[in-house]
Coordinates of C-alpha atoms in Angstrom, one line a residue:
M1 CA 172.3 41.6 51.4
Y2 CA 171.1 42.7 48.3
K3 CA 168.0 40.4 49.8
L4 CA 167.7 41.9 52.8
R5 CA 167.5 45.3 51.6
N6 CA 164.9 44.8 49.5
N7 CA 162.3 42.4 51.9
K8 CA 162.8 45.5 54.7
L9 CA 161.4 47.9 51.9
V10 CA 158.9 44.9 51.0
R11 CA 158.2 45.5 54.7
R12 CA 157.7 48.6 54.9
L13 CA 155.5 49.0 52.0
V14 CA 153.1 46.3 53.0
A15 CA 153.1 48.1 56.4
L16 CA 152.7 51.6 54.5
I17 CA 150.0 50.1 52.8
F18 CA 148.3 49.0 55.6
I19 CA 148.6 51.9 57.8
A20 CA 146.4 53.7 54.6
Q21 CA 144.1 51.5 54.3
C22 CA 143.3 51.7 58.3
S23 CA 143.6 55.6 58.0
L24 CA 140.9 55.5 54.8
I25 CA 138.4 53.2 56.6
N26 CA 138.3 55.1 59.2
A27 CA 138.6 58.7 57.3
Y28 CA 135.3 57.2 55.4
A29 CA 133.7 55.1 58.2
G30 CA 130.2 55.6 56.4
D31 CA 131.4 53.6 53.2
D32 CA 131.3 50.4 52.9
F33 CA 133.6 47.5 52.6
G34 CA 133.9 44.1 51.0
I35 CA 136.0 41.8 49.9
W36 CA 136.8 40.5 45.9
G37 CA 138.5 36.9 45.8
E38 CA 139.3 35.8 41.8
M39 CA 141.2 32.5 40.6
R40 CA 142.4 32.1 37.2
A41 CA 144.1 29.9 34.9
E42 CA 146.0 30.7 31.5
K43 CA 147.8 29.9 28.5
E44 CA 149.8 31.2 25.6
L45 CA 149.6 30.2 22.0
G46 CA 152.2 30.4 20.4
T47 CA 154.6 34.2 21.4
R48 CA 151.6 36.0 20.8
W49 CA 147.7 35.0 21.5
N50 CA 147.4 33.6 25.4
V51 CA 143.5 32.5 26.4
G52 CA 142.5 32.9 29.7
A53 CA 139.2 31.8 32.0
E54 CA 138.3 33.4 35.2
I55 CA 136.3 32.3 37.9
A56 CA 135.2 35.2 40.6
Y57 CA 133.3 36.6 44.1
R58 CA 132.5 39.5 45.5
S59 CA 131.1 40.9 48.8
R60 CA 129.3 43.5 50.1
D61 CA 127.9 45.7 53.0
N62 CA 130.4 45.0 54.8
L63 CA 131.1 41.4 54.4
K64 CA 126.9 41.0 55.1
T65 CA 126.1 40.4 51.8
S66 CA 127.3 38.6 48.6
D67 CA 127.5 41.0 45.4
R68 CA 128.1 38.6 42.9
W69 CA 129.8 35.6 41.1
D70 CA 131.2 36.0 37.4
F71 CA 132.7 33.3 35.4
G72 CA 134.5 35.2 32.4
I73 CA 136.9 33.6 29.3
D74 CA 139.0 35.7 27.3
A75 CA 141.6 35.7 23.9
S76 CA 144.5 38.1 23.8
Y77 CA 146.9 39.0 20.7
K78 CA 149.8 41.0 20.7
I79 CA 150.4 43.3 17.5
T80 CA 153.9 44.5 19.2
P81 CA 156.1 44.2 21.3
W82 CA 154.0 47.5 23.2
L83 CA 150.6 46.5 22.3
K84 CA 148.1 44.1 22.9
A85 CA 144.4 43.6 21.9
T86 CA 141.8 41.7 24.1
A87 CA 138.4 40.6 23.6
G88 CA 136.5 39.0 26.1
Y89 CA 133.4 37.0 27.7
V90 CA 132.0 38.0 31.0
L91 CA 128.6 35.9 32.6
L92 CA 127.4 37.3 35.8
K93 CA 124.9 36.3 39.1
D94 CA 124.0 39.6 40.6
H95 CA 122.6 40.1 44.2
N96 CA 120.0 43.2 43.8
Y97 CA 117.7 44.8 46.2
K98 CA 115.1 47.5 45.3
E99 CA 114.0 50.0 48.4
N100 CA 111.5 52.2 48.7
S101 CA 111.7 56.0 50.1
D102 CA 112.0 54.9 53.5
R103 CA 115.1 52.1 52.5
T104 CA 112.6 49.2 53.3
I105 CA 113.4 46.0 51.2
Y106 CA 110.5 45.2 49.3
A107 CA 112.6 43.3 46.4
D108 CA 115.3 40.7 46.4
Y109 CA 116.6 38.5 44.1
W110 CA 119.4 37.4 41.7
G111 CA 120.2 38.3 38.1
T112 CA 121.6 37.5 35.1
R113 CA 123.8 40.2 33.0
H114 CA 126.8 38.8 30.0
R115 CA 129.1 41.3 29.7
F116 CA 131.3 41.9 27.0
N117 CA 134.6 43.8 26.0
V118 CA 137.3 44.6 23.7
S119 CA 140.4 46.4 24.7
L120 CA 143.9 48.2 23.6
T121 CA 146.5 47.7 26.1
S122 CA 150.2 50.0 25.4
C123 CA 152.9 49.7 27.3
A124 CA 156.7 51.3 27.8
S125 CA 159.1 50.2 30.1
W126 CA 162.0 52.3 31.7
K127 CA 164.1 51.0 34.0
Q128 CA 162.3 48.6 36.7
F129 CA 159.5 50.8 35.9
T130 CA 156.6 49.5 33.4
F131 CA 153.9 52.3 32.1
S132 CA 150.6 50.8 30.5
L133 CA 147.4 52.5 29.0
R134 CA 144.2 50.6 29.4
E135 CA 141.3 51.6 27.0
R136 CA 138.3 48.8 26.9
W137 CA 134.9 49.6 25.2
Q138 CA 132.1 47.4 27.6
Y139 CA 128.7 46.3 26.9
T140 CA 126.3 44.6 29.4
Y141 CA 123.0 43.3 28.5
R142 CA 120.4 42.1 31.8
P143 CA 117.7 40.2 30.1
E144 CA 114.1 40.7 30.9
M145 CA 113.0 39.5 34.3
T146 CA 110.2 39.0 37.0
V147 CA 110.1 39.6 39.9
Q148 CA 108.2 39.0 43.2
R149 CA 108.2 42.6 45.1
Y150 CA 107.2 42.2 49.4
Y151 CA 105.0 45.2 49.1
T152 CA 104.7 48.9 48.0
D153 CA 105.1 52.3 49.5
S154 CA 101.6 52.6 51.1
G155 CA 102.5 48.7 52.1
D156 CA 99.9 46.9 50.2
D157 CA 101.6 43.7 48.5
A158 CA 102.9 44.6 45.0
G159 CA 102.8 41.4 43.3
E160 CA 104.9 40.6 40.5
K161 CA 106.9 43.7 38.5
V162 CA 108.1 42.9 35.1
Y163 CA 112.5 44.2 34.3
K164 CA 112.3 44.8 30.7
G165 CA 115.7 44.0 29.2
K166 CA 118.4 46.5 28.6
G167 CA 122.1 47.4 27.6
K168 CA 124.3 49.7 28.6
N169 CA 127.8 50.8 27.2
V170 CA 130.9 51.8 29.1
W171 CA 134.4 53.8 28.4
R172 CA 136.8 52.7 31.0
N173 CA 140.5 54.2 30.6
R174 CA 143.3 52.5 33.0
V175 CA 146.3 54.4 33.5
Q176 CA 148.9 52.2 35.7
V177 CA 152.8 51.4 36.8
K178 CA 154.1 49.2 37.8
M179 CA 158.2 48.3 39.4
K180 CA 159.7 45.0 39.5
L181 CA 161.1 45.3 42.9
S182 CA 162.6 42.1 42.7
K183 CA 162.0 38.1 41.1
V184 CA 159.0 37.6 43.1
F185 CA 157.5 41.3 43.8
R186 CA 156.1 43.6 41.4
P187 CA 154.1 46.3 43.0
Y188 CA 151.3 48.7 41.0
V189 CA 149.2 51.5 41.6
N190 CA 146.9 52.0 39.0
A191 CA 143.3 54.5 38.0
E192 CA 140.8 54.1 36.2
S193 CA 137.6 55.8 34.8
Y194 CA 134.6 54.3 34.1
V195 CA 132.1 56.8 31.7
A196 CA 128.9 56.3 29.6
R197 CA 126.6 59.8 29.2
S198 CA 128.6 60.7 32.1
L199 CA 131.5 59.8 34.0
E200 CA 129.8 57.6 36.5
K201 CA 133.2 56.7 38.6
M202 CA 136.5 56.0 39.5
R203 CA 139.0 53.4 40.9
Y204 CA 142.1 53.6 42.4
N205 CA 144.6 50.5 42.9
A206 CA 147.1 49.5 45.2
G207 CA 148.9 46.5 45.2
T208 CA 151.4 44.0 44.6
E209 CA 152.1 40.3 41.9
I210 CA 153.8 37.9 43.8
V211 CA 155.4 35.5 41.4
L212 CA 155.9 32.3 43.1
D213 CA 157.0 30.4 40.3
K214 CA 156.7 30.6 36.4
H215 CA 153.3 29.6 36.9
N216 CA 151.9 30.3 40.3
C217 CA 151.6 34.1 40.9
F218 CA 149.0 36.0 43.3
D219 CA 148.1 39.6 43.5
V220 CA 146.9 41.3 46.0
K221 CA 145.0 44.8 46.4
Y222 CA 143.8 47.9 48.1
I223 CA 141.0 48.6 45.7
Y224 CA 139.2 53.3 46.0
Q225 CA 135.7 52.8 44.0
H226 CA 135.1 56.2 44.1
R227 CA 132.1 57.3 42.8
C228 CA 130.9 59.9 40.4
G229 CA 127.0 61.8 40.0
E230 CA 124.7 58.9 39.8
G231 CA 126.4 56.0 38.6
D232 CA 124.7 52.6 39.3
G233 CA 123.9 53.6 43.3
E234 CA 127.0 51.8 44.6
P235 CA 128.2 53.6 47.4
D236 CA 131.9 54.9 47.9
R237 CA 133.7 51.1 48.3
H238 CA 137.0 50.1 49.9
V239 CA 138.3 46.7 48.7
I240 CA 140.6 44.1 49.8
D241 CA 140.8 42.0 46.4
I242 CA 143.1 38.9 45.9
G243 CA 143.7 37.0 43.3
Y244 CA 145.3 33.8 42.1
T245 CA 146.9 33.1 38.4
Y246 CA 147.6 29.8 36.9
K247 CA 149.8 29.6 34.0
F248 CA 150.2 26.7 31.7

């Protein structure tokens, strides 16, 4: 009976999330939509250390364009039962395009970025719930590159353009609540801010971990990303994100 009630609750939760997603997408028809996916491998080294590697893909422009590929590695250390430190590196391959004043694309290219991050995550549990706060510093460097431009605003051949290398610091703050609904399902919600010189964007997630066994876990979530001010020039975006993790 307990399992049956849990299954009914899970079905209702999934239905509510689906209805909410459809309502949001219809309400913000001018926003972008994409599918993201990640595959990750983790290994515990003793009781405190954990190392991992991940490959990820993102699409944008309502699934019409590949946004980026990335490969990352990280290591974490459990300082106390409630505090964890993490450091990581990510190699990003981004699909970029430049537009002139009438929205005509005059350059279309793939670029490389190097990203480093350090974070502290604290957590506290109460009954079936786990509350966590993650503070992360992120530094991204884009090396200098030469890009072939199609034309200028006047329509003339523009030739090559050199984009100088530059770095960017971002402070990310995430608060999260996760519930251990059953041995399999662990739904959660979180909100994360991205701050450079000012608040650039907010990202809101609602999803669930699906723990199949001690080695295999899926993570399925809906993401709404809201741009604050100019940010990186990204539009507001709705995303369905599917992740898979294998633990050795």
